[in-house]
Tab-separated table of C-alpha atoms and ligand atoms in Angstrom:
chain	number	residue	atom	x	y	z
A	129	MET	CA	114.264	-62.756	29.273
A	130	PRO	CA	113.589	-65.952	27.282
A	131	ASN	CA	114.427	-64.719	23.752
A	132	ARG	CA	116.987	-62.062	22.986
A	133	PRO	CA	114.936	-58.947	22.291
A	134	THR	CA	115.937	-56.597	19.487
A	135	ILE	CA	116.864	-53.053	20.337
A	136	TYR	CA	117.452	-50.054	18.104
A	137	VAL	CA	120.008	-47.562	19.456
A	138	THR	CA	119.988	-44.291	17.537
A	139	ARG	CA	123.610	-43.262	18.274
A	140	ARG	CA	126.698	-44.613	19.990
A	141	ILE	CA	126.465	-43.872	23.725
A	142	PRO	CA	129.120	-44.614	26.385
A	143	GLU	CA	130.165	-48.253	26.223
A	144	VAL	CA	129.297	-48.895	29.865
A	145	GLY	CA	125.597	-48.646	28.967
A	146	LEU	CA	125.806	-50.400	25.615
A	147	LEU	CA	127.582	-53.379	27.225
A	148	GLN	CA	124.733	-53.879	29.672
A	149	VAL	CA	122.238	-53.924	26.818
A	150	ARG	CA	124.351	-56.146	24.578
A	151	ARG	CA	124.534	-58.845	27.264
A	152	VAL	CA	120.844	-59.616	26.834
A	153	CYS	CA	119.726	-57.981	23.595
A	154	GLU	CA	120.391	-58.000	19.886
A	155	VAL	CA	121.559	-54.412	19.324
A	156	TRP	CA	121.107	-52.549	16.053
A	157	LEU	CA	123.236	-49.454	16.415
A	158	TRP	CA	123.135	-46.400	14.145
A	159	GLU	CA	126.857	-45.679	13.729
A	160	GLY	CA	126.492	-42.265	12.102
A	161	GLU	CA	127.878	-39.131	13.748
A	162	LEU	CA	124.637	-37.331	12.919
A	163	PRO	CA	121.180	-38.542	13.971
A	164	PRO	CA	119.490	-41.175	11.790
A	165	PRO	CA	116.925	-39.671	9.384
A	166	LYS	CA	113.345	-40.138	10.507
A	167	GLY	CA	112.737	-42.569	7.620
A	168	VAL	CA	115.443	-44.858	9.017
A	169	ILE	CA	114.012	-44.713	12.532
A	170	LEU	CA	110.566	-45.573	11.136
A	171	GLN	CA	112.000	-48.611	9.361
A	172	GLU	CA	114.075	-49.816	12.296
A	173	VAL	CA	111.423	-49.515	15.016
A	174	ALA	CA	109.059	-51.638	12.961
A	175	ASP	CA	110.939	-54.781	14.048
A	176	CYS	CA	112.181	-53.744	17.486
A	177	ASP	CA	111.180	-54.578	21.038
A	178	GLY	CA	112.935	-51.568	22.488
A	179	LEU	CA	114.232	-48.172	21.393
A	180	LEU	CA	117.145	-46.317	22.987
A	181	CYS	CA	117.000	-42.788	21.615
A	182	LEU	CA	118.443	-39.285	21.963
A	183	LEU	CA	116.959	-35.811	22.260
A	184	THR	CA	117.808	-35.256	18.584
A	185	ASP	CA	115.367	-37.977	17.438
A	186	PRO	CA	111.756	-37.052	16.635
A	187	ILE	CA	109.896	-39.824	18.451
A	188	ASP	CA	106.443	-38.657	17.428
A	189	ALA	CA	103.116	-40.491	17.098
A	190	GLU	CA	104.113	-41.791	13.653
A	191	VAL	CA	107.322	-43.416	14.950
A	192	ILE	CA	105.569	-44.804	18.004
A	193	GLY	CA	102.787	-46.143	15.804
A	194	ALA	CA	105.329	-47.821	13.509
A	195	GLY	CA	106.842	-49.736	16.445
A	196	LYS	CA	104.248	-52.474	16.472
A	197	ARG	CA	106.346	-54.630	18.859
A	198	LEU	CA	107.777	-51.738	20.828
A	199	ARG	CA	107.601	-52.394	24.581
A	200	VAL	CA	109.826	-49.633	25.921
A	201	ILE	CA	111.418	-46.334	24.882
A	202	SER	CA	114.500	-45.261	26.779
A	203	GLN	CA	115.795	-41.739	26.263
A	204	PHE	CA	119.470	-40.920	26.884
A	205	ALA	CA	118.586	-37.506	28.421
A	206	VAL	CA	116.421	-36.062	31.147
A	207	GLY	CA	114.364	-33.859	28.782
A	208	VAL	CA	111.780	-35.733	26.738
A	209	ASP	CA	110.229	-32.918	24.668
A	210	ASN	CA	111.194	-34.786	21.466
A	211	ILE	CA	108.952	-37.698	22.434
A	212	ASP	CA	105.167	-37.755	22.122
A	213	LEU	CA	104.516	-39.010	25.650
A	214	ALA	CA	100.746	-39.067	25.161
A	215	ALA	CA	101.109	-41.317	22.104
A	216	ALA	CA	103.452	-43.651	24.022
A	217	THR	CA	101.085	-43.796	26.988
A	218	ALA	CA	98.107	-44.479	24.701
A	219	ARG	CA	100.007	-47.505	23.360
A	220	GLY	CA	100.981	-48.611	26.880
A	221	ILE	CA	104.687	-47.950	26.229
A	222	PRO	CA	106.703	-46.637	29.176
A	223	VAL	CA	109.290	-43.962	28.407
A	224	GLY	CA	112.491	-43.870	30.460
A	225	HIS	CA	114.753	-40.866	30.992
A	226	THR	CA	117.835	-39.931	33.044
A	227	PRO	CA	117.065	-37.407	35.793
A	228	GLY	CA	119.480	-36.544	38.593
A	229	VAL	CA	122.768	-37.825	37.184
A	230	LEU	CA	123.392	-34.752	35.028
A	231	THR	CA	122.189	-32.145	37.526
A	232	GLU	CA	125.545	-30.971	38.847
A	233	ALA	CA	127.244	-31.045	35.437
A	234	THR	CA	124.500	-28.873	33.939
A	235	ALA	CA	124.484	-26.495	36.905
A	236	ASP	CA	128.274	-26.144	36.586
A	237	LEU	CA	127.881	-25.200	32.944
A	238	ALA	CA	125.077	-22.724	33.656
A	239	PHE	CA	127.278	-21.023	36.206
A	240	ALA	CA	130.293	-21.090	33.898
A	241	LEU	CA	128.202	-19.412	31.174
A	242	LEU	CA	126.857	-16.830	33.607
A	243	THR	CA	130.355	-15.926	34.777
A	244	ALA	CA	131.821	-16.000	31.267
A	245	ALA	CA	129.174	-13.607	29.971
A	246	ALA	CA	129.472	-11.308	32.991
A	247	ARG	CA	133.251	-11.079	32.639
A	248	ARG	CA	133.260	-11.105	28.826
A	249	LEU	CA	135.606	-14.077	28.615
A	250	PRO	CA	135.138	-14.852	24.892
A	251	GLU	CA	135.973	-11.245	23.967
A	252	GLY	CA	139.084	-11.393	26.182
A	253	ILE	CA	140.232	-14.692	24.701
A	254	GLU	CA	139.646	-13.407	21.187
A	255	LYS	CA	141.604	-10.222	21.910
A	256	VAL	CA	144.640	-12.169	23.128
A	257	ARG	CA	144.511	-14.619	20.215
A	258	ALA	CA	144.227	-11.771	17.708
A	259	GLY	CA	147.419	-10.175	19.082
A	260	LYS	CA	145.477	-7.136	20.339
A	261	TRP	CA	146.596	-7.369	23.995
A	262	ARG	CA	148.944	-4.392	24.101
A	263	THR	CA	148.847	-3.286	27.737
A	264	TRP	CA	146.857	-3.426	30.976
A	265	GLU	CA	143.823	-1.248	30.350
A	266	PRO	CA	142.034	0.643	33.133
A	267	LEU	CA	138.894	0.811	30.995
A	268	GLY	CA	139.250	-2.313	28.865
A	269	LEU	CA	136.729	-5.186	28.845
A	270	LEU	CA	134.852	-4.019	31.900
A	271	GLY	CA	132.156	-6.493	32.820
A	272	ALA	CA	129.503	-7.062	35.443
A	273	ALA	CA	130.171	-8.236	39.006
A	274	VAL	CA	128.809	-11.649	39.883
A	275	TRP	CA	129.560	-11.462	43.602
A	276	GLU	CA	126.479	-10.179	45.471
A	277	ALA	CA	124.511	-9.618	42.261
A	278	THR	CA	120.893	-10.784	41.943
A	279	VAL	CA	120.120	-13.944	40.011
A	280	GLY	CA	116.637	-14.982	38.909
A	281	ILE	CA	116.125	-18.717	38.470
A	282	VAL	CA	113.238	-19.763	36.257
A	283	GLY	CA	112.272	-23.312	37.236
A	284	LEU	CA	113.425	-24.574	40.630
A	285	GLY	CA	113.740	-28.266	39.825
A	286	ARG	CA	116.895	-30.294	40.367
A	287	ILE	CA	119.123	-28.191	38.121
A	288	GLY	CA	117.626	-24.845	39.175
A	289	THR	CA	118.220	-25.790	42.810
A	290	ALA	CA	121.814	-26.822	42.079
A	291	VAL	CA	122.358	-23.432	40.424
A	292	ALA	CA	120.829	-21.712	43.478
A	293	ARG	CA	123.383	-23.459	45.722
A	294	ARG	CA	126.219	-22.215	43.531
A	295	ALA	CA	124.767	-18.700	43.462
A	296	ARG	CA	124.589	-18.591	47.252
A	297	GLY	CA	128.277	-19.518	47.297
A	298	PHE	CA	128.898	-16.395	45.243
A	299	GLY	CA	127.054	-14.243	47.786
A	300	MET	CA	124.187	-13.680	45.356
A	301	ARG	CA	120.636	-12.752	46.163
A	302	VAL	CA	118.557	-15.549	44.639
A	303	LEU	CA	115.050	-14.980	43.286
A	304	TYR	CA	113.125	-17.830	41.743
A	305	TYR	CA	109.933	-18.462	39.861
A	306	ASP	CA	108.351	-21.889	39.548
A	307	ARG	CA	104.806	-23.167	39.024
A	308	THR	CA	105.066	-24.615	42.522
A	309	ARG	CA	106.418	-22.671	45.451
A	310	LYS	CA	109.120	-24.533	47.438
A	311	PRO	CA	109.075	-23.204	51.028
A	312	ASP	CA	111.587	-25.799	52.296
A	313	LEU	CA	114.180	-24.786	49.728
A	314	GLU	CA	113.420	-21.109	50.341
A	315	ALA	CA	114.243	-21.611	54.017
A	316	GLU	CA	117.246	-23.879	53.463
A	317	LEU	CA	118.931	-21.765	50.801
A	318	GLY	CA	117.577	-18.305	51.558
A	319	LEU	CA	115.691	-17.955	48.275
A	320	GLU	CA	112.967	-15.433	47.473
A	321	TYR	CA	109.910	-16.557	45.526
A	322	VAL	CA	108.684	-13.925	43.057
A	323	GLU	CA	106.286	-13.745	40.136
A	324	MET	CA	107.873	-14.005	36.700
A	325	ASP	CA	107.516	-10.288	35.850
A	326	ASP	CA	109.141	-9.303	39.115
A	327	LEU	CA	112.001	-11.733	38.547
A	328	LEU	CA	112.647	-10.328	35.078
A	329	ALA	CA	112.610	-6.744	36.330
A	330	ARG	CA	114.900	-7.325	39.337
A	331	ALA	CA	117.479	-9.895	38.241
A	332	ASP	CA	120.962	-9.024	36.996
A	333	PHE	CA	121.176	-12.596	35.682
A	334	VAL	CA	118.187	-14.621	34.488
A	335	THR	CA	118.895	-18.328	34.153
A	336	LEU	CA	116.405	-20.786	32.642
A	337	HIS	CA	115.866	-24.266	34.104
A	338	CYS	CA	112.324	-25.182	33.100
A	339	PRO	CA	111.383	-28.052	30.780
A	340	LEU	CA	110.114	-27.231	27.296
A	341	THR	CA	106.324	-27.569	27.347
A	342	PRO	CA	103.527	-25.750	25.501
A	343	GLN	CA	103.443	-23.383	28.511
A	344	THR	CA	107.164	-22.541	28.435
A	345	HIS	CA	107.510	-22.343	24.638
A	346	HIS	CA	108.709	-18.757	23.907
A	347	LEU	CA	108.391	-17.858	27.576
A	348	ILE	CA	111.220	-15.386	26.953
A	349	GLY	CA	109.996	-13.313	24.024
A	350	GLU	CA	109.943	-9.600	23.280
A	351	GLU	CA	107.768	-8.717	26.255
A	352	ALA	CA	109.942	-10.598	28.746
A	353	LEU	CA	113.191	-9.298	27.266
A	354	ARG	CA	111.944	-5.721	27.410
A	355	ARG	CA	111.129	-6.213	31.094
A	356	MET	CA	114.719	-7.190	31.901
A	357	LYS	CA	117.342	-4.668	33.001
A	358	PRO	CA	119.553	-3.223	30.238
A	359	LYS	CA	122.551	-4.610	32.166
A	360	ALA	CA	120.999	-8.071	32.569
A	361	VAL	CA	122.440	-11.328	31.240
A	362	LEU	CA	120.229	-14.201	30.020
A	363	VAL	CA	121.523	-17.770	30.452
A	364	ASN	CA	119.775	-20.714	28.788
A	365	THR	CA	120.806	-24.297	29.514
A	366	ALA	CA	117.214	-25.618	29.329
A	367	ARG	CA	115.815	-25.882	25.798
A	368	GLY	CA	116.234	-23.486	22.880
A	369	PRO	CA	112.550	-22.820	22.129
A	370	VAL	CA	111.960	-21.473	25.652
A	371	VAL	CA	113.503	-18.312	24.158
A	372	GLU	CA	112.161	-16.603	21.046
A	373	THR	CA	115.331	-16.353	18.964
A	374	ASN	CA	114.413	-13.359	16.774
A	375	ALA	CA	113.413	-11.317	19.800
A	376	LEU	CA	116.691	-12.240	21.507
A	377	VAL	CA	118.726	-11.118	18.482
A	378	GLN	CA	116.922	-7.769	18.553
A	379	ALA	CA	117.341	-7.451	22.320
A	380	LEU	CA	121.091	-8.037	22.092
A	381	LYS	CA	121.532	-5.720	19.090
A	382	GLU	CA	119.492	-2.883	20.546
A	383	GLY	CA	120.717	-3.174	24.141
A	384	TRP	CA	117.453	-4.190	25.820
A	385	ILE	CA	119.728	-6.602	27.711
A	386	ALA	CA	123.519	-6.704	27.988
A	387	ALA	CA	124.346	-10.271	26.994
A	388	ALA	CA	123.186	-13.845	26.549
A	389	ALA	CA	124.944	-17.150	27.137
A	390	LEU	CA	123.324	-20.147	25.512
A	391	ASP	CA	123.951	-23.879	25.677
A	392	VAL	CA	120.731	-24.515	23.757
A	393	THR	CA	119.278	-22.650	20.796
A	394	ASP	CA	116.376	-22.615	18.384
A	395	PRO	CA	117.162	-23.880	15.814
A	396	GLU	CA	119.685	-26.381	17.071
A	397	PRO	CA	122.342	-26.557	15.795
A	398	LEU	CA	122.624	-22.904	14.768
A	399	PRO	CA	123.775	-22.448	11.164
A	400	PRO	CA	127.251	-20.836	11.057
A	401	ASP	CA	125.842	-17.639	9.505
A	402	HIS	CA	123.167	-17.180	12.176
A	403	PRO	CA	122.879	-13.565	13.450
A	404	LEU	CA	123.392	-14.693	17.072
A	405	LEU	CA	126.906	-15.799	16.167
A	406	GLU	CA	127.823	-12.346	14.900
A	407	LEU	CA	127.075	-10.629	18.196
A	408	PRO	CA	129.988	-9.990	20.574
A	409	ASN	CA	127.582	-10.041	23.527
A	410	CYS	CA	126.312	-13.558	22.831
A	411	ILE	CA	128.072	-16.757	23.856
A	412	VAL	CA	126.899	-20.006	22.281
A	413	VAL	CA	128.158	-23.492	23.135
A	414	PRO	CA	126.838	-26.682	21.494
A	415	HIS	CA	124.426	-28.202	24.064
A	416	ILE	CA	127.138	-29.538	26.387
A	417	GLY	CA	125.371	-29.173	29.745
A	418	SER	CA	125.726	-32.855	30.626
A	419	ALA	CA	128.988	-33.374	28.752
A	420	THR	CA	131.238	-34.704	31.492
A	421	VAL	CA	132.592	-38.246	31.373
A	422	ALA	CA	130.968	-39.048	34.711
A	423	ALA	CA	127.535	-37.668	33.812
A	424	ARG	CA	127.405	-39.297	30.375
A	425	ASP	CA	128.504	-42.680	31.799
A	426	ARG	CA	125.803	-42.503	34.447
A	427	MET	CA	123.226	-41.474	31.841
A	428	ALA	CA	124.190	-44.502	29.734
A	429	VAL	CA	123.803	-46.896	32.669
A	430	MET	CA	120.471	-45.361	33.621
A	431	ALA	CA	119.187	-45.548	30.046
A	432	ALA	CA	120.225	-49.222	29.901
A	433	GLU	CA	118.528	-49.967	33.227
A	434	ASN	CA	115.293	-48.330	32.072
A	435	LEU	CA	115.396	-50.227	28.799
A	436	LEU	CA	116.052	-53.612	30.379
A	437	ALA	CA	113.376	-53.114	33.042
A	438	GLY	CA	110.853	-52.306	30.308
A	439	LEU	CA	111.795	-55.405	28.338
A	440	ARG	CA	111.345	-57.566	31.440
A	441	GLY	CA	107.899	-56.032	31.883
A	442	GLU	CA	108.972	-54.321	35.127
A	443	ARG	CA	108.245	-50.755	36.109
A	444	LEU	CA	110.980	-48.428	34.796
A	445	PRO	CA	113.159	-47.028	37.590
A	446	TYR	CA	112.997	-43.572	35.952
A	447	CYS	CA	109.806	-43.185	33.991
A	448	ALA	CA	108.753	-39.973	32.233
A	449	ASN	CA	105.129	-41.108	31.740
A	450	PRO	CA	104.214	-42.884	35.011
A	451	GLU	CA	100.552	-42.558	34.023
A	452	VAL	CA	101.215	-45.511	31.708
A	453	TYR	CA	101.036	-47.716	34.819
A	454	GLY	CA	97.627	-46.373	35.769
A	455	GLY	CA	97.317	-44.257	38.898
A	456	GLY	CA	100.936	-43.012	38.556
B	192	LIG	C1	119.062	-33.479	28.787
B	192	LIG	O1	119.425	-34.522	29.356
B	192	LIG	O2	117.873	-33.212	28.596
B	192	LIG	C2	120.149	-32.536	28.350
B	192	LIG	O3	119.671	-31.505	27.589
B	192	LIG	C3	121.271	-33.268	27.650
B	192	LIG	O4	121.910	-34.045	28.562
C-alpha cells in the first residue's frame, strides 16, 4: 500500500489483530468501554479508508453514505445484521466478517446453557450462596434429563452442526429445521429433518442457530412458544430479536414452557429491572458465545486480514456481501 490508509476501529479488540493493522495503517481507535455514539462514527468514517466495527455499531445507510473514502468494512463478528449490506454493496464496499473461528466456542456455550437450564444450576448456586443448603433433598431442585432427550436445532449452519455433534455425544435424538435440507449431515450425524412446527412440538430442548434476517425476526413468538412442550427449554445463542421478548416473559411466567437460557436478548443489554431477570426459570448471560481467548484472538486476526485485503483492493477472504464482486 503506497500511503498509510486511515482506519477507524470502534473498540479495542485483541492486540494480535490491532498490531497487524497498525503495521500498515494509521489507526484511530475508540478507547471507550461502551460503543461510540452514532454521531461519532458518522464523523470518524468521513475521513477513513477502512472501518473495523463491532456488532454493537449501527452501520446503516447513513454511516455508509458518510464514508466517502470508505473502501472496506470489516466486522469483528460472524453476524452482520447491524450492517446495511445492500447499502454497502450499492457503494461497492465489501464487508468482511469472521465465520468459523467462533463456531466451537459458541456451540460449547449453547450446550452449557442447555445443561444449566435443564439441571437448574443458577437456582442451585443461589441456594448454596444464600445459606439455604440444609440437607440432601430427595425432591429438591429436580430438573430435566439431558441424556437421550430430544433436541430441536433451528438453523443447521456451522454452529447448529457443532451443537448437533455435542448433542449426539449426549445420546440425544436430534431434530433440525433449516431453509435447506442437509442430507449429508443427516446421514453422518443421524439427524432428522422436520418442519418447524413439528420441531417445536417434539423437542425437549429448542436451540436457535439461525442468523437474524427479516424472515427470522420474531420467529419464536406466542404461536411458536405455545406449540412447545410445557417441559421444554428454549436456548438462544443466535440473536435476541429472533425471539419475541414479551411473549417469552409470558410463556415463562405462565408455564407454556419450562425454562429459557439466553446469551442474546432483545433489547441488548437487558436493563437490570427487566422482567426476564426476575424469573427463576430464565438464565441470561451477556452475549459471551465467542468469549474465549482463542476465539477472540482468531476473530481479531481474521478481521485484520479482511480489512487489509480490502485496502489492497483484493477480494476479502471472508466476505459477507460477495455480490459486491459481481457474480458472487
Ligand atoms: C457473532 O460473531 O456474531 C457473535 O454473536 C459474537 O461473537
